[in-house]
mmCIF file of C-alpha atoms in Angstrom:
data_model
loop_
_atom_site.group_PDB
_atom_site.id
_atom_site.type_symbol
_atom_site.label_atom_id
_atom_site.label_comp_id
_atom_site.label_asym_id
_atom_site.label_seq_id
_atom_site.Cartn_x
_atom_site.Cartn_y
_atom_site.Cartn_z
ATOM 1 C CA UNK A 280 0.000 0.000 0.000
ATOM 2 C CA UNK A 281 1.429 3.491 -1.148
ATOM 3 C CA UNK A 282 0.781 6.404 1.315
ATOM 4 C CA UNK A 283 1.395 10.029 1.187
ATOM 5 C CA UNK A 284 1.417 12.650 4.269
ATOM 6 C CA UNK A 285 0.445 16.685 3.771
ATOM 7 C CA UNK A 286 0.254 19.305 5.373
ATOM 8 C CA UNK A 287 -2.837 21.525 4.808
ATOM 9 C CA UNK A 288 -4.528 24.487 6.522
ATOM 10 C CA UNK A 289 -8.550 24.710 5.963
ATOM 11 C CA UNK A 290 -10.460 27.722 5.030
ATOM 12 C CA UNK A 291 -12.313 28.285 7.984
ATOM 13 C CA UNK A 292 -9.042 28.322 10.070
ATOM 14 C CA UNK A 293 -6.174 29.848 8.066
ATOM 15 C CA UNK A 294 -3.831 29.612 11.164
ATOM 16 C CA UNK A 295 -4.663 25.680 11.996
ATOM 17 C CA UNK A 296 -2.282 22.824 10.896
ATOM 18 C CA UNK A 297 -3.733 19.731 9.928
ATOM 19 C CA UNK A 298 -2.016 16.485 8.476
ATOM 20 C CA UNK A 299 -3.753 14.586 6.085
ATOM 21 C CA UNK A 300 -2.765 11.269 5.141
ATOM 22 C CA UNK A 301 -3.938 9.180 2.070
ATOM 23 C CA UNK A 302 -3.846 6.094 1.343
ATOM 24 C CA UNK A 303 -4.329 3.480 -1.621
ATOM 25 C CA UNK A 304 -3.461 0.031 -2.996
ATOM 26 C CA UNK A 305 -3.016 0.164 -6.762
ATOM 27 C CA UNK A 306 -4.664 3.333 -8.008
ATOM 28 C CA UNK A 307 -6.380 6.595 -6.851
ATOM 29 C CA UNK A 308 -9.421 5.768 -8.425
ATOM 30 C CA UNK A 309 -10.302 2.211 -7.104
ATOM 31 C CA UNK A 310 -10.527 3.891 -3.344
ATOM 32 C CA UNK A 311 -8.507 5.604 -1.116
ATOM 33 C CA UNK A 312 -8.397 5.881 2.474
ATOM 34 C CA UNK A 313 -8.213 9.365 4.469
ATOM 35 C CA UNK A 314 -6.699 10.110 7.847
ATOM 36 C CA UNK A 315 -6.966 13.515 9.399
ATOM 37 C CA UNK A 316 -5.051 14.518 12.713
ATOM 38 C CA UNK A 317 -4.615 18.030 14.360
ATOM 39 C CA UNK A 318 -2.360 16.125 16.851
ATOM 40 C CA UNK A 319 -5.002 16.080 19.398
ATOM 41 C CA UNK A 320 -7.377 14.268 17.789
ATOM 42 C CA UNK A 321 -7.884 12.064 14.964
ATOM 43 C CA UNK A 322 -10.412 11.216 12.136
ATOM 44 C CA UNK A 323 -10.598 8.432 9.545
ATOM 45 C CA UNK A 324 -12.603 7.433 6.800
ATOM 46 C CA UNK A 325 -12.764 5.606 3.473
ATOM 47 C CA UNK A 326 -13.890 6.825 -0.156
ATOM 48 C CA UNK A 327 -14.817 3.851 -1.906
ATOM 49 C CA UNK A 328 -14.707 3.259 -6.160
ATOM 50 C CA UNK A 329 -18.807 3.774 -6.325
ATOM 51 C CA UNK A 330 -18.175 7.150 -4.449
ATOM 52 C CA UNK A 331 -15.976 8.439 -6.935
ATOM 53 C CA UNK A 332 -17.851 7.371 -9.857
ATOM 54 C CA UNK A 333 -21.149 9.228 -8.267
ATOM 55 C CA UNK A 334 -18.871 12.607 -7.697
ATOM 56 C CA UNK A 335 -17.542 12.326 -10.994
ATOM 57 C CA UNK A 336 -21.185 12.081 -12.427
ATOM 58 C CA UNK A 337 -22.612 14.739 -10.027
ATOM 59 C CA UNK A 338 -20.332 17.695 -11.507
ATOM 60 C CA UNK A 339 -20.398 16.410 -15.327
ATOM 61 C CA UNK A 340 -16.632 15.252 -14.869
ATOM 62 C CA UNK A 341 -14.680 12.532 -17.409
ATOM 63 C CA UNK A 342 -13.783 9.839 -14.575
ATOM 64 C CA UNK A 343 -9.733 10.234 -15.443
ATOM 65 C CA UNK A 344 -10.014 13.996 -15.090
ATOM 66 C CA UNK A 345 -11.284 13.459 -11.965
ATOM 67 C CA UNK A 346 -9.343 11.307 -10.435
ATOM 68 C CA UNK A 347 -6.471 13.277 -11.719
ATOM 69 C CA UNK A 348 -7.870 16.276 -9.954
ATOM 70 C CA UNK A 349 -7.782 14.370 -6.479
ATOM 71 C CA UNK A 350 -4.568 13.301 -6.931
ATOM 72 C CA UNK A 351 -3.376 16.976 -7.131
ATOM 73 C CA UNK A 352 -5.388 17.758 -4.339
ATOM 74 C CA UNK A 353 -4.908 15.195 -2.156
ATOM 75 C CA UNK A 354 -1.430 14.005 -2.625
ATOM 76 C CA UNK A 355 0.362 17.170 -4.112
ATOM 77 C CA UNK A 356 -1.471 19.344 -1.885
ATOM 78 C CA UNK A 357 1.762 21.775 -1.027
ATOM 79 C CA UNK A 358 2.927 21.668 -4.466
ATOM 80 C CA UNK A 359 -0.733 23.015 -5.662
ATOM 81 C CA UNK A 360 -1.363 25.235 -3.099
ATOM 82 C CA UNK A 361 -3.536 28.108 -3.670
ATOM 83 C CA UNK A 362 -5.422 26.037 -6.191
ATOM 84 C CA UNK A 363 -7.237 23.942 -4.119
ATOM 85 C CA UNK A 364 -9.148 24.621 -0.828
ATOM 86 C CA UNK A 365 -10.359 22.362 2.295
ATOM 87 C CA UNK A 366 -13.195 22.530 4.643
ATOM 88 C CA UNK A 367 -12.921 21.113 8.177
ATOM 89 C CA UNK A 368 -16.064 21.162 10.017
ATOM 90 C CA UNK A 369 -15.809 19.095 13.763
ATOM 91 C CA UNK A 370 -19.189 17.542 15.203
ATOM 92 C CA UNK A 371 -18.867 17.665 18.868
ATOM 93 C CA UNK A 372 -21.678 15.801 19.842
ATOM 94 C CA UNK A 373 -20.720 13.131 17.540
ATOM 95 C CA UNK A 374 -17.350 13.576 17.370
ATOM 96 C CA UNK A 375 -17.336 13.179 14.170
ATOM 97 C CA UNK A 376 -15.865 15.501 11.250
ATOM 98 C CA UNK A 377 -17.077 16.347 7.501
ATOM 99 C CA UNK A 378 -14.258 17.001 5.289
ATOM 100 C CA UNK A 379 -14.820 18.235 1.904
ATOM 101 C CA UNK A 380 -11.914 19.453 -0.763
ATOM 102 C CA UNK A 381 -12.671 22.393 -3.664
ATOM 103 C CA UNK A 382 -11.139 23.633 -6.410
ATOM 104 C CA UNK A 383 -10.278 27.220 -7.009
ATOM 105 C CA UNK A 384 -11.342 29.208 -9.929
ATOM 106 C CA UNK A 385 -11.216 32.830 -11.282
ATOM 107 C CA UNK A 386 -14.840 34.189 -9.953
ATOM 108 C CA UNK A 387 -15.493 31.006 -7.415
ATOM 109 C CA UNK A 388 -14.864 26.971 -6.644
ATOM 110 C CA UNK A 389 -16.573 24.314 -7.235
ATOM 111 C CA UNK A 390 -16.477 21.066 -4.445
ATOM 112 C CA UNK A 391 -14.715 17.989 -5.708
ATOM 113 C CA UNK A 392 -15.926 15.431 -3.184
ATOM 114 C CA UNK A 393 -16.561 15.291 0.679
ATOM 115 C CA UNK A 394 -16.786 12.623 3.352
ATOM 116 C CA UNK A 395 -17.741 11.885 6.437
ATOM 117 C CA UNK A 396 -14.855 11.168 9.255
ATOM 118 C CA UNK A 397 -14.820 8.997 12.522
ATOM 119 C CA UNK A 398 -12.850 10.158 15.027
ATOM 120 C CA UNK A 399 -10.275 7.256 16.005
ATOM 121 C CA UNK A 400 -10.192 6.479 19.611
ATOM 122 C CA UNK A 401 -6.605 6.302 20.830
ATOM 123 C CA UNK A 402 -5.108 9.636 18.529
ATOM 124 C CA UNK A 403 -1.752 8.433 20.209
ATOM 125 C CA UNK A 404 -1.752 5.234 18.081
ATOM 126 C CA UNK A 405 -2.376 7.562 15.122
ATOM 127 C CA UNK A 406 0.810 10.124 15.851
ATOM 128 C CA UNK A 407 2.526 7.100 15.998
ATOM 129 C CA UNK A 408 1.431 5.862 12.854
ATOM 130 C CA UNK A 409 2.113 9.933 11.191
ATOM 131 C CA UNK A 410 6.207 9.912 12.946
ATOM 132 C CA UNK A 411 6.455 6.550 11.441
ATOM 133 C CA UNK A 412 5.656 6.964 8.269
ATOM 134 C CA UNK A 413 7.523 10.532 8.282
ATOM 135 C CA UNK A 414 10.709 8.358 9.127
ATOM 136 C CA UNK A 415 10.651 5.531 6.855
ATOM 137 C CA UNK A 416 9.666 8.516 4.288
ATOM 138 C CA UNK A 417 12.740 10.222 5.458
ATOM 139 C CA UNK A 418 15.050 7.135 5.531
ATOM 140 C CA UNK A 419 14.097 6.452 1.551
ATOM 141 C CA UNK A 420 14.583 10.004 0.741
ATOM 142 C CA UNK A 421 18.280 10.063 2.311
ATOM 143 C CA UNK A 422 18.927 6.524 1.021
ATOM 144 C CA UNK A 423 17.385 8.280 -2.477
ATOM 145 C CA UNK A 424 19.928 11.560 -1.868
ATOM 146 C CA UNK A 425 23.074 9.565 -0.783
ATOM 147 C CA UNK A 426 22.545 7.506 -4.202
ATOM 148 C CA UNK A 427 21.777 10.240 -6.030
ATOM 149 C CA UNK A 428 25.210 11.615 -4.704
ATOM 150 C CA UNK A 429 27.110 8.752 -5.198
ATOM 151 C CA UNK A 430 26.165 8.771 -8.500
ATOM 152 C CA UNK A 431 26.708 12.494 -8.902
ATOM 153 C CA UNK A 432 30.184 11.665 -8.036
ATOM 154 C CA UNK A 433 30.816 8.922 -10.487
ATOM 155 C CA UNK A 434 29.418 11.168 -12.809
ATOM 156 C CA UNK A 435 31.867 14.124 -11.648
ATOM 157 C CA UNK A 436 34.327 11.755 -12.248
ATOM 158 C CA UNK A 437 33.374 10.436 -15.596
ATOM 159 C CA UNK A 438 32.922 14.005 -16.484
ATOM 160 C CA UNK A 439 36.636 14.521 -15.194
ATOM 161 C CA UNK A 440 38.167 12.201 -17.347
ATOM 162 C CA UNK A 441 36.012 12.474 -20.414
ATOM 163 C CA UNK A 442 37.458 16.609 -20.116
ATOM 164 C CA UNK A 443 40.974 15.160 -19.462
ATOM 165 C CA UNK A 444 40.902 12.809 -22.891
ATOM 166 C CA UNK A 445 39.063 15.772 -24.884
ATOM 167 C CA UNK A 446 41.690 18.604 -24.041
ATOM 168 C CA UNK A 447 44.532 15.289 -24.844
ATOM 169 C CA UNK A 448 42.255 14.989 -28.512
ATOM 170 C CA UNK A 449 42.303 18.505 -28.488
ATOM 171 C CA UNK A 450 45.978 18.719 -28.634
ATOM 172 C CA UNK A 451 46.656 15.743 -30.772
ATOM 173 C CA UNK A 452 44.097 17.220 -33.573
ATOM 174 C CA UNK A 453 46.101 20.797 -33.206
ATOM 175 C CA UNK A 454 49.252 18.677 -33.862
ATOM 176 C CA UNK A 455 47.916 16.993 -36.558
ATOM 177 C CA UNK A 456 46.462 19.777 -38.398
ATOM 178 C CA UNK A 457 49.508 21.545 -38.389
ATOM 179 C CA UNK A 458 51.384 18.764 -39.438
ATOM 180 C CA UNK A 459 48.725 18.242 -42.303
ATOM 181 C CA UNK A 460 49.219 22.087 -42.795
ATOM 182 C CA UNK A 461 53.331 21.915 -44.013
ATOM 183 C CA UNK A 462 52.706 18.997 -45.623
ATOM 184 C CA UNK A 463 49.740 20.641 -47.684
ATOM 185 C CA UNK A 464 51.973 23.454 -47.998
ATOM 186 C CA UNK A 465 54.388 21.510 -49.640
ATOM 187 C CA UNK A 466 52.697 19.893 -52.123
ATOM 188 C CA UNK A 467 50.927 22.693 -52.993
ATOM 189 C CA UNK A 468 54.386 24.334 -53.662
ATOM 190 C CA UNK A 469 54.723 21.863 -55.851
ATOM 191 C CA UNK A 470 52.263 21.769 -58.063
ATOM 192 C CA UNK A 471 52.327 25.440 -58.179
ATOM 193 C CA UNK A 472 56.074 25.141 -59.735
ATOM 194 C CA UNK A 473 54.626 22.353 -61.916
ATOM 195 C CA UNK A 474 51.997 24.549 -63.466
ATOM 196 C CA UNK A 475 54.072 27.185 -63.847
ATOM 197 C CA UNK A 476 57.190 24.936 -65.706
ATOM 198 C CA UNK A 477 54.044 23.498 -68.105
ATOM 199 C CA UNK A 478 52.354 27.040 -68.292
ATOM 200 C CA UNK A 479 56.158 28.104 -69.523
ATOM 201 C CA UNK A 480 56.815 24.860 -71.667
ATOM 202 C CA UNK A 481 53.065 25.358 -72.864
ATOM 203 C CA UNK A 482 53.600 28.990 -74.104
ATOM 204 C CA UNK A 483 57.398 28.136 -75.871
ATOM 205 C CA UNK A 484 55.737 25.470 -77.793
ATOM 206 C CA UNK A 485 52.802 27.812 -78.965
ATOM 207 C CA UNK A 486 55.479 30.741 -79.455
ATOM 208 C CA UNK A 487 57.664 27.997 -81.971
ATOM 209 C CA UNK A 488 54.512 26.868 -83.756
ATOM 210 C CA UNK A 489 53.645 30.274 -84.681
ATOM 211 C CA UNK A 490 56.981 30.588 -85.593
ATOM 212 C CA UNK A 491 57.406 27.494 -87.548
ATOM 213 C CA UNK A 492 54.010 28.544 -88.959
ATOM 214 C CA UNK A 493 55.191 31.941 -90.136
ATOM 215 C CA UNK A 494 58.122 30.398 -91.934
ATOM 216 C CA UNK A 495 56.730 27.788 -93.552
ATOM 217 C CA UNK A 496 54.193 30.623 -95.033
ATOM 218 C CA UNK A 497 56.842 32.959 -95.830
ATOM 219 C CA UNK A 498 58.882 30.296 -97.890
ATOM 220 C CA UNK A 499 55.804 29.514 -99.311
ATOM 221 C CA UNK A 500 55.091 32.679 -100.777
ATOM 222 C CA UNK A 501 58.632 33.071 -101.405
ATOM 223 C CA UNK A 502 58.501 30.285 -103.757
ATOM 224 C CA UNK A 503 54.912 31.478 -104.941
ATOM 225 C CA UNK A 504 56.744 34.976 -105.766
ATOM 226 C CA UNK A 505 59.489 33.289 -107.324
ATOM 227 C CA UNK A 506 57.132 30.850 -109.513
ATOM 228 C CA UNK A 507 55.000 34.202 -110.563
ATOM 229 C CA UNK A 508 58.187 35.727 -111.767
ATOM 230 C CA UNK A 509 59.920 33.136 -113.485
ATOM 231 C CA UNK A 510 56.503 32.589 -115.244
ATOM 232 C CA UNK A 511 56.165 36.422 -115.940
ATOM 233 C CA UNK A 512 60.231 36.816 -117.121
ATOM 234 C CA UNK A 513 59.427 33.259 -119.504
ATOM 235 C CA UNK A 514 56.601 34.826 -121.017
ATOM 236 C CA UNK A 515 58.016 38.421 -121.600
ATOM 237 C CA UNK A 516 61.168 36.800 -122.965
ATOM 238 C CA UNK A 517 58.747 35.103 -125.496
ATOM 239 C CA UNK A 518 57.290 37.711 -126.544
ATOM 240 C CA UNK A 519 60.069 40.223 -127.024
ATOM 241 C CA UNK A 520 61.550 37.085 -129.155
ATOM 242 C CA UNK A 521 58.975 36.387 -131.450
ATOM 243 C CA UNK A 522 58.163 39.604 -132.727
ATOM 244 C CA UNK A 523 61.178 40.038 -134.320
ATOM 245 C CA UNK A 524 61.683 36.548 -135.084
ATOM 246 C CA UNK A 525 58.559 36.272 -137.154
ATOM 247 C CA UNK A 526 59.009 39.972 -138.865
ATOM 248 C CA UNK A 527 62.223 38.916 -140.457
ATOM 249 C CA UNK A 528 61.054 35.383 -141.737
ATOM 250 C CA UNK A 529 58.478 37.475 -143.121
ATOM 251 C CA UNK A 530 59.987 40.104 -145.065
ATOM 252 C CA UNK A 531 62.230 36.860 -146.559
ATOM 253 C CA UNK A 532 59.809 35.337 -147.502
ATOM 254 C CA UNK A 533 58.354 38.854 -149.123
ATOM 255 C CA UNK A 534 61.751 38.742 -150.502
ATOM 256 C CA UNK A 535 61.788 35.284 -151.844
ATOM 257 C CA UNK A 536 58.435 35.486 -153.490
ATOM 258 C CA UNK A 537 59.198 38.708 -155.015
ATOM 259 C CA UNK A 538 62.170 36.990 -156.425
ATOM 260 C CA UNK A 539 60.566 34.037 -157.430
ATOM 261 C CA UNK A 540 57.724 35.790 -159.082
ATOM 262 C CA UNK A 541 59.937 38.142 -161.415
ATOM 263 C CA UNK A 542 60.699 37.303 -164.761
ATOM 264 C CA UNK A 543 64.352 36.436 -165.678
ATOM 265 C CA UNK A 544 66.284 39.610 -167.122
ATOM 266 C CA UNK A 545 69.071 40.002 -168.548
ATOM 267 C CA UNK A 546 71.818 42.117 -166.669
ATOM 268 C CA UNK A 547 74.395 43.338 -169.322
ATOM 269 C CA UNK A 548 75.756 44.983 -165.867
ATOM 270 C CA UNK A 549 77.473 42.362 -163.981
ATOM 271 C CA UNK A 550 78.314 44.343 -161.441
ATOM 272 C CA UNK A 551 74.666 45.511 -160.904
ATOM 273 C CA UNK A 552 74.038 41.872 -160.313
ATOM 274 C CA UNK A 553 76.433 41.178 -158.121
ATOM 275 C CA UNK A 554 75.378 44.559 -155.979
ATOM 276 C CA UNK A 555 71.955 43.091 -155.865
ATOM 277 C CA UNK A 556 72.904 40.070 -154.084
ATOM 278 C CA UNK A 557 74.684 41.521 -151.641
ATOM 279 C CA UNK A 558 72.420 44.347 -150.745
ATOM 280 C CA UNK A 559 69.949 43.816 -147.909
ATOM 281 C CA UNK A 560 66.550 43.554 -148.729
ATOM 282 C CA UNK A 561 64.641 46.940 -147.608
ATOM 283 C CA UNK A 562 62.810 47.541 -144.630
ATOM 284 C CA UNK A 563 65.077 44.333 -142.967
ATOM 285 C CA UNK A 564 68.043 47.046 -141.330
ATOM 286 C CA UNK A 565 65.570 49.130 -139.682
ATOM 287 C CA UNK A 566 63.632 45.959 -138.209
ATOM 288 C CA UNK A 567 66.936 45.064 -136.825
ATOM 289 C CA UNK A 568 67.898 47.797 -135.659
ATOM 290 C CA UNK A 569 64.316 48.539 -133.492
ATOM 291 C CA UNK A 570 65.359 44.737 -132.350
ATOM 292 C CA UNK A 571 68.130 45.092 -131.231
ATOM 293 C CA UNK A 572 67.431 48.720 -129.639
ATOM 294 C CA UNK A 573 64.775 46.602 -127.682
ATOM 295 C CA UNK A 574 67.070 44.254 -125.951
ATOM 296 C CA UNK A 575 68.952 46.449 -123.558
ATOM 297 C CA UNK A 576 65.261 48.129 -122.195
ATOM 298 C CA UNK A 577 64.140 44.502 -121.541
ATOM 299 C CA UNK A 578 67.665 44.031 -119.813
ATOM 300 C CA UNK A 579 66.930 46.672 -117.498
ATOM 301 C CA UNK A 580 63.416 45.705 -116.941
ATOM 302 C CA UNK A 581 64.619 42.317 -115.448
ATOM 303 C CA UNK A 582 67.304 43.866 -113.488
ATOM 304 C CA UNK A 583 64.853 46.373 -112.025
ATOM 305 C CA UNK A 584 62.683 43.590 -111.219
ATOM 306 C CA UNK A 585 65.403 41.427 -109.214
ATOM 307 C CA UNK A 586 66.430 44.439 -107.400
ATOM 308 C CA UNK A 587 62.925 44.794 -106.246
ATOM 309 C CA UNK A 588 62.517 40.893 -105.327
ATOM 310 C CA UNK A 589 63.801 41.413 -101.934
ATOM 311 C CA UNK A 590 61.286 44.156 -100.733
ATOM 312 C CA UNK A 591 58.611 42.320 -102.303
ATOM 313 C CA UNK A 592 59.233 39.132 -99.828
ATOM 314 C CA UNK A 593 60.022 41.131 -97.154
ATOM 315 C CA UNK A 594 56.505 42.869 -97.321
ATOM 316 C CA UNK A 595 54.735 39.461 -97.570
ATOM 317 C CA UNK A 596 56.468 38.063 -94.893
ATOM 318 C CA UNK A 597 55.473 40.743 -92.858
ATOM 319 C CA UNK A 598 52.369 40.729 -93.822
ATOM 320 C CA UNK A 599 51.859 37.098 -93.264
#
């Protein structure tokens, strides 16, 4: 059987110190049992399963709400003081004593339950019963502190060396990340003198393509410039050749035909004759002469033209 002991003061009597005990087997709401003491006099009673159901009922209460509301008014009384009131009224012809417990609210109360108490005839037995329950209560609750403290101390102690291995961590992580820290360091050196030696290697190789580039393109149009002038000095060499070669051919054959196609005479002047033969046929000196006054302007033409070879494929090279 669990029991509880409080300490209440009823309405009627602000100043008055009673101690109510209450007592149950399994739960609150199968029955309890009350006992009331001023230490003069005692009072006992019993509030059976029936009883509670009926207050319950009577004030439109769930049956678990209720019974939660008498356990914080009977059994956490101090702890919900101020919310709950009691009313002590003593028979003295009987010697009996109606108890009755009420809950507070904002503009009045309404009564939770009452009962009826008989007073107990030897009180003595009763403060007997109160001390020794207040001792075994106290006995568990300084068994309940020392363990409490024991534990506290393991826990202190725990907590002591669990700091002492943390702050060691502590230290070896420090050590390692600066260990961690050169060695990044390092390496990242490194690599950073890697890029650069491939960034370097990188931009030689681009610089000697472009060069390799520019001279394969200026031999090209070297030999392009070469090709166009050999082909231009061929052809003008042609032509300043066959003019003259086909203007003499022709005035022989003008000759010939002329020759052909007179009659036969007779020359009594040998010497005529023989002037005739020899004698160039006319027209043929001046051709040669034009001819050959031709030759030496077409010999300066092509030396003009090699002279300016070299500007010409330095301007394309540039230019490329």
């Amino acid at each position: 059987m669990e029991k509880t002991l409080n300490r209440i003061h009823p309405v009627s009597d602000p100043e008055a110190t009673y101690f109510l005990q209450v007592s149950w087997e399994k739960d609150l709401g199968a029955g309890f049992g009350l006992l009331l003491s001023d230490c003069q006099c005692a009072w006992t009673g019993k509030v059976s399963e029936a009883d509670i159901s009926r207050e319950a009922a009577d004030i439109e209460m769930d049956r678990e709400k209720y019974v939660d509301e008498l356990r914080k008014a009977l059994i956490a009384a101090e702890e919900s003081a101020g919310k709950y009131n009691f009313v002590i009224s003593r028979d003295e012809q009987s010697k009996a004593c109606h108890f009755s417990y009420e809950r507070n609210l904002k503009d009045g109360s309404f009564r939770l339950g009452s009962l009826k108490l008989q007073e107990v005839p030897s009180p003595a037995e009763v403060l007997k019963e109160l001390i020794g329950h207040c001792l075994d209560s106290l006995g568990k609750l300084q068994a309940k502190t020392e363990h409490l403290q024991r534990e506290n101390e393991r826990l202190f102690s725990s907590w002591s060396d669990v700091e002492k291995r943390l702050e060691k961590c502590v230290e070896a992580k420090e050590e390692l990340e600066a260990d961690l820290y050169s060695r990044f360091v390092l390496v990242l050196n490194e690599k950073k003198a890697k890029i650069r030696n491939l960034q370097k290697l990188l931009s030689e190789a681009r610089e000697s393509a472009v060069d390799a580039k520019c001279s394969r393109d200026s031999i090209a149009t070297t030999q392009m410039v070469i090709k166009k002038e050999n082909n231009y000095d061929a052809s003008t060499d042609e032509e300043s050749e066959n003019p003259a070669g086909a203007s003499l051919p022709s005035a022989l054959e003008r000759k010939d035909s002329s020759l052909l196609a007179s009659p036969d005479l007779v020359d009594p002047a040998p010497r005529r004759k023989r002037r005739q033969r020899t004698t160039k046929p006319a027209g043929t000196g001046a051709k040669v002469a034009a001819y050959e006054a031709e030759q030496p302007a077409q010999e300066n033409t092509t030396l003009e033209r090699q002279r300016r070879m070299p500007d010409m494929h330095l301007h394309l090279f540039c230019s490329a």
